[in-house]
XYZ file of C-alpha atoms in Angstrom:
774
model
C 81.151 88.803 160.973
C 82.448 86.654 158.122
C 83.356 83.082 157.065
C 86.481 83.191 158.976
C 88.021 82.519 162.191
C 87.411 84.221 165.472
C 89.394 87.133 165.933
C 92.222 87.580 162.707
C 94.248 84.831 162.929
C 96.718 83.692 165.235
C 95.013 80.564 166.952
C 93.415 79.975 163.528
C 96.738 78.726 162.079
C 95.943 75.191 163.042
C 92.277 74.632 164.101
C 93.866 71.345 163.463
C 91.292 69.503 161.724
C 94.574 67.713 161.179
C 97.376 66.358 160.494
C 99.858 63.849 162.374
C 99.096 62.384 158.963
C 102.541 60.567 158.985
C 102.849 60.274 162.768
C 104.094 57.295 162.758
C 106.807 57.789 160.245
C 109.902 58.950 162.581
C 110.187 59.231 165.915
C 111.331 62.566 168.048
C 113.784 61.867 170.605
C 111.901 63.372 173.094
C 108.348 62.153 172.039
C 107.793 58.432 171.698
C 105.767 56.636 168.842
C 102.338 56.311 168.804
C 101.256 52.499 168.289
C 98.192 52.281 166.291
C 95.881 49.203 166.908
C 95.669 47.036 163.798
C 92.119 47.133 163.710
C 92.078 50.624 162.725
C 93.965 49.738 159.515
C 91.637 49.218 156.898
C 91.725 47.417 153.474
C 89.529 49.468 150.649
C 87.799 47.672 147.916
C 85.591 49.593 145.020
C 81.883 48.529 144.610
C 80.854 48.133 141.276
C 80.508 51.694 140.613
C 83.988 52.455 141.445
C 82.611 55.622 143.266
C 81.769 54.352 146.753
C 84.687 52.526 149.183
C 83.627 49.229 151.243
C 85.601 48.896 154.125
C 86.805 45.569 156.029
C 89.058 45.006 158.731
C 92.463 43.636 158.042
C 93.280 41.954 161.399
C 92.316 41.358 164.695
C 88.923 41.022 166.717
C 87.529 43.897 165.255
C 83.807 44.554 164.403
C 82.903 45.039 160.849
C 83.042 48.631 160.086
C 80.105 50.835 159.068
C 79.674 51.136 155.324
C 80.090 54.881 153.871
C 76.860 56.607 154.093
C 75.201 57.154 150.289
C 73.162 60.193 150.617
C 69.550 59.664 148.925
C 69.089 62.058 145.612
C 66.329 64.143 145.152
C 66.609 66.325 142.376
C 66.633 70.244 142.775
C 66.265 71.863 139.454
C 67.897 75.232 139.636
C 68.025 77.482 136.156
C 69.451 80.992 135.625
C 70.651 82.786 132.208
C 69.982 79.661 130.274
C 71.953 77.532 132.521
C 70.602 74.445 134.256
C 71.740 73.222 137.538
C 70.722 69.860 139.370
C 71.340 69.710 142.980
C 70.415 66.181 144.077
C 71.448 66.975 147.821
C 69.569 70.531 148.316
C 67.247 68.271 150.576
C 70.134 68.299 153.099
C 69.429 71.992 154.077
C 67.133 72.307 157.056
C 67.214 75.907 158.893
C 65.651 74.342 161.662
C 67.857 71.394 162.463
C 65.463 69.281 163.177
C 64.296 67.288 159.916
C 64.766 63.746 160.820
C 65.989 62.740 157.313
C 68.918 65.061 157.725
C 70.078 64.353 161.299
C 69.957 60.753 160.740
C 72.256 61.218 157.474
C 74.548 63.458 159.246
C 74.481 60.593 162.316
C 75.419 58.096 159.882
C 78.198 60.270 158.434
C 79.336 60.561 162.108
C 79.013 56.568 162.893
C 81.192 56.104 159.575
C 83.933 58.257 160.586
C 83.836 56.605 164.485
C 83.812 53.199 162.638
C 87.103 54.276 160.855
C 88.722 54.935 164.064
C 87.523 51.801 165.439
C 90.067 50.685 168.170
C 91.945 53.567 168.339
C 90.848 55.017 171.917
C 94.206 54.628 173.393
C 95.585 56.395 170.689
C 93.290 59.360 171.192
C 94.056 59.098 174.905
C 97.798 59.418 174.060
C 97.196 62.042 171.894
C 95.302 64.144 173.973
C 97.595 63.450 176.853
C 100.419 64.773 175.087
C 98.890 68.237 173.485
C 97.120 68.718 176.599
C 100.653 68.009 178.857
C 102.409 71.035 177.162
C 99.914 73.164 178.503
C 100.428 74.621 182.007
C 96.765 74.406 183.238
C 97.266 76.107 186.535
C 98.012 79.583 185.270
C 96.933 83.038 184.980
C 97.356 85.658 181.996
C 99.382 88.845 182.129
C 97.129 91.051 184.453
C 95.979 94.514 182.859
C 95.837 97.710 184.795
C 92.172 99.073 185.065
C 91.509 102.088 187.393
C 92.674 100.749 191.070
C 92.425 97.223 190.027
C 94.583 94.535 188.052
C 92.226 92.489 186.073
C 93.167 88.842 184.788
C 91.969 85.269 183.822
C 92.678 82.205 186.000
C 93.177 79.006 184.767
C 92.616 75.989 186.998
C 93.944 72.260 186.395
C 91.370 70.012 185.382
C 88.849 72.566 184.423
C 87.450 73.755 180.774
C 86.932 77.170 181.525
C 88.225 80.171 182.874
C 87.749 82.562 185.908
C 87.654 86.325 185.590
C 89.404 87.691 188.449
C 91.051 90.945 190.096
C 92.928 92.304 192.677
C 93.684 95.723 193.730
C 96.682 97.661 192.969
C 98.411 98.454 196.711
C 99.439 102.012 195.256
C 97.176 102.758 192.209
C 97.639 106.622 192.408
C 101.608 105.675 191.643
C 102.348 106.545 187.764
C 102.691 102.955 186.099
C 105.959 101.337 185.309
C 107.116 98.533 182.799
C 108.463 97.132 185.610
C 105.292 97.017 188.228
C 104.220 93.507 189.069
C 100.937 92.375 190.360
C 101.505 91.163 194.073
C 100.464 87.544 194.867
C 101.917 86.893 198.049
C 100.078 86.661 201.578
C 100.422 90.076 201.965
C 98.911 91.028 198.729
C 95.349 92.506 198.203
C 92.913 89.060 197.979
C 91.559 87.551 194.799
C 88.316 88.502 193.727
C 86.668 85.875 191.117
C 84.203 88.185 189.604
C 83.065 85.488 187.083
C 83.642 81.616 187.323
C 82.437 80.221 183.741
C 83.040 76.809 184.937
C 80.039 77.327 187.047
C 78.417 79.199 184.224
C 78.684 76.576 181.937
C 77.252 73.632 183.765
C 74.493 71.860 182.192
C 75.373 73.732 178.624
C 76.980 71.397 175.879
C 78.607 74.714 174.678
C 79.402 77.778 176.527
C 81.289 80.924 175.594
C 81.722 84.332 177.070
C 82.180 86.499 173.908
C 82.110 90.168 175.988
C 82.991 90.913 178.857
C 83.103 94.610 180.182
C 83.806 96.525 183.260
C 81.784 99.833 183.736
C 83.716 102.972 184.543
C 83.552 102.763 188.496
C 84.584 99.048 188.352
C 81.450 98.320 190.294
C 79.451 96.221 187.734
C 80.379 93.801 184.957
C 78.074 93.111 181.902
C 79.146 89.922 179.768
C 78.007 88.371 176.686
C 77.287 84.409 176.878
C 76.475 81.966 173.949
C 75.180 78.322 174.997
C 74.703 77.030 171.179
C 77.498 78.086 169.130
C 75.009 80.131 167.010
C 77.089 83.365 168.121
C 73.343 84.747 169.379
C 73.953 86.285 173.142
C 72.451 86.901 176.106
C 73.715 89.892 177.933
C 73.984 89.744 182.032
C 74.990 92.576 184.279
C 76.242 91.572 187.667
C 77.659 93.263 190.749
C 81.650 92.937 190.370
C 81.918 92.607 194.343
C 78.943 90.064 194.926
C 78.249 88.462 191.581
C 74.713 89.284 192.243
C 72.613 89.908 188.825
C 71.358 93.666 188.309
C 68.205 93.812 186.460
C 67.115 91.643 183.601
C 69.279 90.206 180.962
C 69.212 91.385 177.434
C 68.187 88.777 175.107
C 68.923 87.973 171.385
C 71.894 89.992 171.094
C 75.387 90.189 169.472
C 78.508 90.311 171.184
C 79.073 94.098 170.571
C 78.646 95.422 173.981
C 80.028 98.897 175.526
C 79.332 100.975 178.575
C 78.192 104.532 177.955
C 78.730 105.548 181.439
C 78.036 103.705 184.781
C 74.344 102.851 184.487
C 73.722 102.533 180.635
C 74.888 99.936 177.970
C 75.038 100.027 174.251
C 74.703 96.997 172.080
C 73.738 95.772 168.948
C 71.051 93.340 167.667
C 70.628 90.998 164.472
C 67.789 91.016 161.881
C 66.497 87.460 160.535
C 69.689 86.655 158.565
C 72.053 87.530 161.429
C 72.979 90.657 160.040
C 73.871 93.161 162.877
C 71.433 96.119 161.814
C 70.380 97.963 164.945
C 71.988 99.822 167.974
C 70.412 100.132 171.246
C 70.843 102.223 174.529
C 69.776 100.540 177.366
C 69.589 102.125 180.880
C 69.845 99.968 183.977
C 66.544 99.304 185.802
C 64.725 99.346 182.595
C 63.323 96.791 180.518
C 64.917 95.796 177.293
C 61.487 96.502 175.228
C 61.907 100.109 175.955
C 65.520 100.512 175.177
C 66.288 103.482 172.834
C 67.267 102.364 168.966
C 69.896 104.845 168.125
C 70.535 103.746 164.452
C 68.781 101.205 162.134
C 70.685 100.228 159.151
C 68.337 98.988 156.530
C 71.109 98.420 153.417
C 71.223 94.676 153.834
C 74.721 95.097 152.023
C 75.858 96.655 155.473
C 76.382 95.633 158.836
C 77.024 97.420 162.089
C 79.995 97.503 164.364
C 80.853 99.056 167.814
C 83.776 100.105 169.633
C 84.927 102.314 172.507
C 87.517 104.957 172.378
C 90.834 104.533 174.051
C 89.922 107.483 175.919
C 86.344 105.952 177.054
C 84.962 109.357 176.315
C 83.345 108.355 172.993
C 81.455 105.316 171.661
C 81.796 104.490 167.733
C 79.128 102.769 165.619
C 80.540 101.714 161.847
C 78.182 101.004 159.393
C 80.439 98.820 157.070
C 80.260 96.767 153.856
C 83.527 95.014 152.441
C 84.727 98.448 150.782
C 82.813 100.927 152.754
C 82.639 102.129 156.050
C 80.557 105.222 157.478
C 80.946 106.131 161.625
C 78.997 107.767 163.947
C 80.095 108.551 167.366
C 78.238 108.722 170.779
C 79.456 111.048 173.506
C 79.086 109.420 176.675
C 78.926 112.304 178.456
C 75.800 113.490 176.440
C 73.994 110.785 175.699
C 70.917 112.661 174.670
C 72.468 113.782 171.514
C 72.137 110.328 170.411
C 74.684 109.351 167.339
C 76.332 112.010 165.303
C 77.818 111.350 162.029
C 81.890 111.800 162.037
C 82.481 110.114 158.414
C 80.042 110.256 155.877
C 79.097 106.972 153.578
C 81.277 107.259 150.451
C 81.213 104.258 148.153
C 84.968 102.802 147.825
C 86.011 104.738 151.275
C 86.871 102.988 154.584
C 87.469 104.770 157.939
C 88.253 103.694 161.356
C 88.335 106.252 164.163
C 89.548 107.561 167.782
C 89.579 110.065 170.089
C 92.148 112.107 172.070
C 91.971 115.519 173.486
C 89.883 117.669 171.060
C 90.438 115.773 167.980
C 89.119 112.686 166.315
C 91.708 110.623 164.857
C 90.720 108.903 161.167
C 92.413 106.247 159.681
C 91.044 106.077 155.863
C 91.221 104.151 153.061
C 90.256 104.896 149.541
C 91.359 103.661 145.918
C 93.514 106.428 145.415
C 95.059 105.786 149.169
C 94.510 102.355 149.280
C 97.164 101.599 152.046
C 95.437 104.152 154.017
C 96.418 107.551 155.216
C 96.179 109.115 159.042
C 93.983 112.226 159.663
C 92.890 114.224 162.357
C 89.992 116.812 162.854
C 88.723 118.790 165.810
C 85.369 117.650 167.558
C 83.417 120.555 166.575
C 84.391 120.519 162.818
C 84.899 116.883 161.861
C 85.236 118.010 158.178
C 88.340 120.050 158.552
C 90.755 117.222 158.263
C 94.860 117.488 158.595
C 96.720 114.731 157.232
C 98.902 113.288 160.168
C 100.450 110.367 158.248
C 100.440 110.159 154.188
C 99.387 107.359 152.189
C 102.535 105.324 151.057
C 102.426 102.510 148.386
C 104.647 100.145 150.286
C 103.455 100.516 153.765
C 100.010 99.528 154.678
C 98.321 101.016 157.976
C 96.367 98.219 159.762
C 95.595 99.488 163.212
C 96.306 102.159 165.645
C 96.090 102.848 169.363
C 96.255 106.081 170.901
C 97.363 107.134 174.228
C 97.276 110.907 175.786
C 100.971 111.292 174.442
C 101.531 108.870 171.832
C 100.045 107.384 168.888
C 101.021 103.979 168.077
C 100.508 102.603 164.467
C 100.348 98.842 163.688
C 101.797 98.662 160.089
C 102.778 95.993 157.181
C 105.560 96.477 154.532
C 107.037 93.505 152.189
C 104.375 91.066 154.409
C 105.767 91.738 157.717
C 104.194 93.638 160.775
C 105.493 96.966 162.161
C 104.950 98.682 164.993
C 105.816 102.247 165.222
C 105.530 104.737 168.080
C 104.863 108.481 167.830
C 105.131 111.337 170.542
C 102.363 113.457 170.172
C 102.226 117.542 170.515
C 100.924 118.598 174.118
C 97.027 118.590 174.710
C 96.006 121.878 172.917
C 98.965 122.308 170.566
C 98.109 122.132 166.934
C 98.385 118.570 165.031
C 100.137 118.664 162.042
C 102.318 115.866 160.053
C 103.834 113.434 162.291
C 107.657 112.745 161.968
C 110.279 110.732 163.941
C 108.560 107.467 164.529
C 109.990 104.964 166.455
C 109.874 101.027 165.328
C 109.866 98.353 167.791
C 112.319 95.851 166.913
C 111.637 91.939 166.984
C 114.310 89.094 166.736
C 112.518 86.409 164.645
C 112.530 86.926 161.008
C 108.741 86.256 160.720
C 106.328 86.759 163.715
C 103.068 87.695 164.825
C 102.382 90.974 166.717
C 98.991 92.048 168.314
C 97.531 95.098 170.297
C 96.673 94.591 173.974
C 94.347 96.663 176.175
C 96.587 99.543 177.620
C 96.122 102.418 179.854
C 95.444 105.573 177.575
C 96.940 108.091 180.489
C 100.173 105.817 180.633
C 103.288 105.894 178.703
C 103.118 102.285 178.390
C 102.242 100.081 175.396
C 101.135 96.473 176.123
C 101.475 93.823 172.969
C 101.632 90.522 172.471
C 104.236 88.969 170.250
C 104.718 85.157 168.912
C 106.248 83.573 166.089
C 106.393 79.946 164.815
C 108.809 78.786 167.566
C 107.966 81.526 170.253
C 105.313 80.919 172.327
C 102.883 83.871 172.928
C 104.511 86.677 175.096
C 103.020 89.816 176.786
C 105.482 92.745 176.533
C 105.054 96.284 178.353
C 107.022 99.102 176.201
C 107.909 102.008 177.395
C 106.874 104.363 174.756
C 109.302 107.082 176.357
C 112.782 105.124 176.706
C 112.175 102.320 174.035
C 112.440 99.799 176.688
C 110.631 96.779 176.697
C 109.711 94.353 179.281
C 108.360 90.746 179.264
C 105.226 90.265 181.539
C 104.389 86.956 180.810
C 105.674 84.138 178.294
C 103.039 81.179 177.554
C 104.600 78.078 179.325
C 105.025 75.229 176.935
C 105.550 71.956 179.184
C 107.445 68.787 178.243
C 110.904 70.006 177.672
C 110.146 72.684 174.672
C 113.099 74.640 173.528
C 112.470 77.068 170.608
C 116.191 76.747 169.477
C 115.414 73.472 168.010
C 113.008 74.791 165.463
C 113.581 76.735 162.396
C 111.609 79.504 160.964
C 112.076 80.673 157.132
C 110.302 83.003 154.601
C 110.386 81.800 150.908
C 108.415 83.026 148.102
C 106.880 81.073 145.425
C 105.811 82.561 141.693
C 102.464 82.538 140.825
C 101.476 82.104 137.006
C 101.140 85.729 136.566
C 104.516 86.249 137.989
C 103.526 87.592 141.483
C 105.612 86.933 144.170
C 103.864 84.678 147.237
C 105.490 84.917 150.156
C 105.274 81.704 152.591
C 106.299 81.342 156.473
C 107.787 77.912 157.004
C 108.795 76.154 160.368
C 110.355 72.889 161.123
C 112.648 70.752 163.954
C 115.986 71.005 162.591
C 117.018 67.922 163.740
C 114.146 65.976 162.503
C 114.012 66.747 158.706
C 116.546 66.207 155.870
C 114.864 68.699 153.111
C 115.700 66.417 150.452
C 112.109 65.627 149.616
C 111.582 62.835 151.868
C 109.774 64.820 154.828
C 106.507 65.067 155.223
C 104.337 68.720 155.117
C 101.610 70.364 155.723
C 100.398 73.606 153.803
C 97.844 76.074 155.240
C 96.045 78.872 153.681
C 92.907 81.005 153.884
C 93.247 83.788 151.662
C 90.101 85.924 151.796
C 88.465 89.156 153.321
C 91.608 90.992 153.624
C 92.512 88.791 156.905
C 96.255 88.343 157.764
C 97.108 84.964 158.971
C 100.184 85.680 160.449
C 102.991 83.445 161.763
C 102.198 82.730 165.058
C 102.916 79.644 167.569
C 100.511 76.999 168.408
C 101.382 74.405 171.083
C 99.382 71.297 169.570
C 101.712 71.992 166.119
C 104.576 70.905 168.167
C 103.023 66.965 167.521
C 103.670 67.623 164.039
C 106.974 69.276 164.126
C 108.498 66.772 166.267
C 107.694 64.022 164.474
C 109.442 65.296 161.302
C 106.524 67.383 159.740
C 107.046 70.607 157.991
C 104.548 73.392 158.507
C 103.948 75.866 155.859
C 101.598 78.895 155.938
C 101.080 80.513 152.166
C 100.003 83.971 152.494
C 98.122 83.940 149.236
C 95.903 86.879 147.615
C 92.673 87.256 148.997
C 94.067 88.205 152.476
C 95.824 91.420 153.472
C 99.561 90.462 154.072
C 101.019 92.642 151.347
C 98.911 95.272 151.403
C 95.226 96.399 149.926
C 96.174 95.173 146.527
C 96.932 91.940 147.589
C 93.233 91.787 148.964
C 91.838 93.516 145.515
C 93.587 90.884 143.521
C 92.000 87.912 145.220
C 88.188 88.714 145.331
C 85.493 89.200 143.221
C 86.689 88.448 139.357
C 90.123 87.768 140.376
C 89.360 85.440 143.028
C 90.910 82.501 141.453
C 94.231 84.074 141.694
C 93.757 82.404 145.653
C 93.613 79.068 144.437
C 96.480 79.137 141.574
C 98.656 80.954 144.373
C 98.185 78.086 146.494
C 98.867 75.685 143.913
C 102.122 77.658 143.181
C 103.257 77.567 146.920
C 102.776 73.802 146.571
C 104.855 73.108 143.526
C 107.168 75.513 144.898
C 107.635 73.053 148.000
C 108.063 70.129 145.704
C 110.380 71.728 143.391
C 112.869 72.847 146.079
C 112.610 69.402 147.982
C 110.964 70.303 151.080
C 108.409 67.285 149.977
C 106.685 65.489 147.228
C 103.421 65.326 146.485
C 102.875 61.934 147.879
C 103.718 63.691 151.309
C 101.827 66.997 150.918
C 99.131 67.518 152.955
C 96.831 70.748 152.629
C 94.524 72.446 155.676
C 91.957 75.164 155.338
C 89.084 76.230 157.249
C 85.532 78.388 156.459
C 86.740 80.522 153.616
C 90.239 78.514 153.684
C 87.643 75.276 153.203
C 86.456 76.927 150.056
C 90.133 77.026 149.010
C 90.650 73.382 149.874
C 87.431 72.471 147.640
C 88.636 74.559 144.644
C 92.223 73.370 144.574
C 90.998 69.909 145.150
C 89.025 69.850 142.230
C 91.738 71.784 140.108
C 94.516 69.892 141.066
C 93.638 66.562 143.098
C 96.971 64.675 141.763
C 99.096 67.024 143.878
C 98.080 66.342 147.346
C 98.309 63.105 149.544
C 95.588 64.258 152.022
C 93.228 67.556 152.693
C 91.572 68.581 155.876
C 88.540 71.108 154.811
C 86.965 72.539 158.439
C 83.731 74.026 158.180
C 84.413 74.605 154.342
C 82.321 77.351 152.451
C 81.844 75.074 149.159
C 78.602 75.741 148.004
C 79.417 79.197 147.059
C 77.156 79.819 143.798
C 73.921 78.527 145.408
C 74.906 80.256 148.961
C 75.288 83.747 147.172
C 72.099 83.397 145.162
C 69.973 83.089 148.316
C 69.710 86.448 150.248
C 67.991 84.487 153.076
C 71.219 82.768 154.092
C 73.413 84.534 156.693
C 76.109 86.611 155.493
C 75.080 86.376 151.792
C 73.713 90.288 151.112
C 76.879 91.427 152.850
C 79.369 89.209 151.226
C 78.344 90.218 147.667
C 81.452 92.872 147.903
C 83.127 89.736 148.663
C 82.489 87.290 146.086
C 80.397 89.098 143.796
C 76.585 88.945 143.078
C 75.786 85.919 141.065
C 72.392 87.675 139.874
C 74.442 89.335 137.200
C 75.341 86.876 134.471
C 79.530 87.756 135.004
C 79.395 86.748 138.229
C 77.009 83.976 137.860
C 79.390 82.092 135.571
C 82.851 82.842 137.084
C 81.505 81.721 140.537
C 80.507 78.967 139.236
C 83.409 78.203 137.324
C 85.231 77.592 140.993
C 82.248 76.961 143.087
C 83.770 73.424 144.705
C 80.065 71.748 144.960
C 79.485 72.666 141.257
C 82.962 71.284 140.445
C 83.061 67.950 141.697
C 83.553 65.476 138.682
C 84.480 61.721 138.263
C 88.315 62.033 139.088
C 90.444 60.533 141.781
C 90.706 62.380 144.738
C 93.147 62.521 147.867
C 92.419 61.206 150.999
C 89.830 63.820 152.649
C 88.424 65.012 156.265
C 85.563 67.375 156.120
C 84.075 68.712 159.623
C 80.988 71.012 160.311
C 79.307 72.271 163.220
C 75.444 71.905 162.810
C 74.852 75.179 164.747
C 77.381 77.145 162.494
C 75.629 80.520 161.282
C 78.300 81.328 158.985
C 78.796 78.272 156.884
C 75.600 76.134 156.900
C 76.229 72.477 157.878
C 74.647 71.680 154.770
C 77.402 73.085 152.547
C 80.153 70.572 153.589
C 77.339 67.606 153.923
C 76.482 68.196 149.929
C 79.947 68.487 149.316
C 80.816 65.126 150.595
C 77.904 63.483 149.223
C 78.458 64.273 145.840
C 82.294 63.507 146.340
C 81.317 59.909 147.587
C 78.759 59.600 144.428
C 81.384 60.705 141.844
C 84.834 60.280 142.922
C 86.493 57.338 140.970
C 89.302 56.576 143.777
C 89.454 54.280 147.030
C 90.656 56.875 149.025
C 89.400 57.913 152.437
C 86.470 60.365 152.665
C 85.676 61.215 156.010
C 83.002 63.652 157.418
C 82.471 64.974 160.840
C 79.415 66.997 162.035
C 79.474 68.257 165.734
C 75.696 68.146 166.456
C 76.284 70.554 169.605
C 78.730 73.213 168.184
C 78.721 76.199 165.360
C 81.548 77.563 163.353
C 84.048 77.275 166.162
C 83.814 73.879 167.124
C 83.255 72.736 170.809
C 83.715 75.159 173.692
C 86.299 74.816 176.615
C 90.003 74.626 176.913
C 90.148 70.480 176.935
C 87.411 70.055 174.545
C 88.942 72.321 171.819
C 92.480 70.281 172.561
C 90.494 67.155 172.413
C 88.744 67.961 169.034
C 92.244 68.665 167.656
C 93.245 65.310 168.880
C 90.147 63.580 167.172
C 91.141 65.164 164.132
C 94.575 63.999 164.634
C 94.055 60.164 165.191
C 91.727 60.468 162.018
C 94.430 61.550 159.991
C 96.854 58.518 161.576
C 93.922 56.166 160.017
C 94.661 57.731 156.892
C 98.282 57.351 157.491
C 97.992 53.453 158.216
C 95.775 52.944 154.806
C 98.705 54.786 152.740
C 101.122 52.844 154.811
C 99.340 49.712 153.598
C 99.218 50.402 150.036
C 102.128 52.785 149.228
C 104.727 51.671 152.019
C 104.990 54.933 154.219
C 104.443 53.558 157.417
């Protein structure tokens, strides 16, 4: 758990709080312009202090908008190392989410944002229809083979949630082929709906199934549901045939959940600061209070993770910090043995493990072998390791996937992904250093590829591929012949043609000379590349997470109106190998911010845009990036969208009672030491807001967010309202029934994007009125 996006990244690239910022600026030959009602056009005038804007309707029969909220000031004094900080908005933090004054302030902020948007309901509806109109609502995912069944998700027209379904494979004993297709005609085995989330979600403002696990016999399913957005789950076990509930639910657990045979579950729970700290064994038919605690991680720097081997014979529990991992194994056939140590805790060493035959496979990273090496050891002698793939300075191993006869490595080189397939010796033969790996070829210059569930006993690798112009596509790859067959391409309605879009890789130079990669996409008949085009620059840069250049259908509403979209692969992420991460964390964190600024300056210098048409976007730890660069170079940007931003860094990292604080001292530093205190204070956005002009800013939050407390963006906005010297828009939207990942449901997520889009259009109206851009 981190201040990041669900999963590592593909869909996260455009959460879109934003940004059809200049949506009316130009029109696509296929997309009509959107008429913005005049009553959303606003004129701004300053109060006597010059720090708070007063809005009045420019024309039409619009009601007077609500004034921007001014949060009350309650002095809260904090002193450390002789340094005194005054936080006038500390009172906005209420862990119970029930304080009337806090809720009232958040509601006033939401009312103000709604007021700015007065008269734009038709615009919202048009955008919603456009974005959702690209989605094939009645659809299914690429079916996955598990035993005698094809499993898949079904999407229904007009419904917000999925159905979990399966069909029998007509001849499940036949060897699988990349050319296999699930029969769906009248003669096909009937579809069975195992779980309909639309029914489960009734009467819940938020609903998310975070784990859906089928037991080995395919008779039972365990799933973990979250009904608040706080990522605290309840686990239910149901009969896969009838849907009947089996036993009592497991309460207050994480989404880490795996079967240990047909009649037992292993799961993880959290402590009071939401740190996954205990792993449990539950036998069906028993009370949760009787469950066996397999391990308790008492060191609050470390959190627990749970995975199952591809062979399904072992479970692996990882105790991990930001730079150290130890691993235990659990033999499913010998549950009485409990957890056994596989890789001991060695500070600075990280491991990921799996199993095949008589061996464990270990991906190990250390300070010396920073891009990882691949090892194997016998099951009965785990300290006797053999190097299969040695460390390489230019190639980072990011993941591995094991099969009965093959090994697949997911790697990175020079900022791009690679997938390499190795043939393994027959079971029982000795393992030695592997040679002759074969890489899978991809067509786009920059792209994203992710592993998918595959059958361990087969020779078929399932992976998902996309690029900034190529919709997500599921492939089956025959690892013996090298043939790849597409199994499913996400349908994009509305006349989409990927040949209309250009993708590029460019490099900016950071102040220390480091070359920073960027991924760029635009519609070739809609941009001039003469500095007249609007541009959205996205960044993240934390936790070694790679923001790979993937596809997002809602992004087309930008591209088809002449926007250029750019991802800055800045340090703190993992795109260029482990040193890329190490040079963007702790006492080198400011490299993340200066890298992003260097990318913005490069795009202006090369004529992609001007600073008057440059918009920026980031969320969570990327929201920290937004806050930092806004304080450092507010003159460089026209608008910024900060989603659930981690902006009160110093105060949060000084408070071990806040979720994630203790586990992230190895990411940001521990400010209880003086060096880290002063360094962190020098960039923490809330601590560096000052009296200066800022661009237009939209900030979002989720009241139930356990990763970034809603109070952080609330305080940031309150301080900006008090100190900023401009008349530019500052809007804050707090979702009162959601967490870190906004609203749930297929359409509601799109709707959330639409809301942010038309917020940005109001920005553009103001800019157009003042500066002649619209």
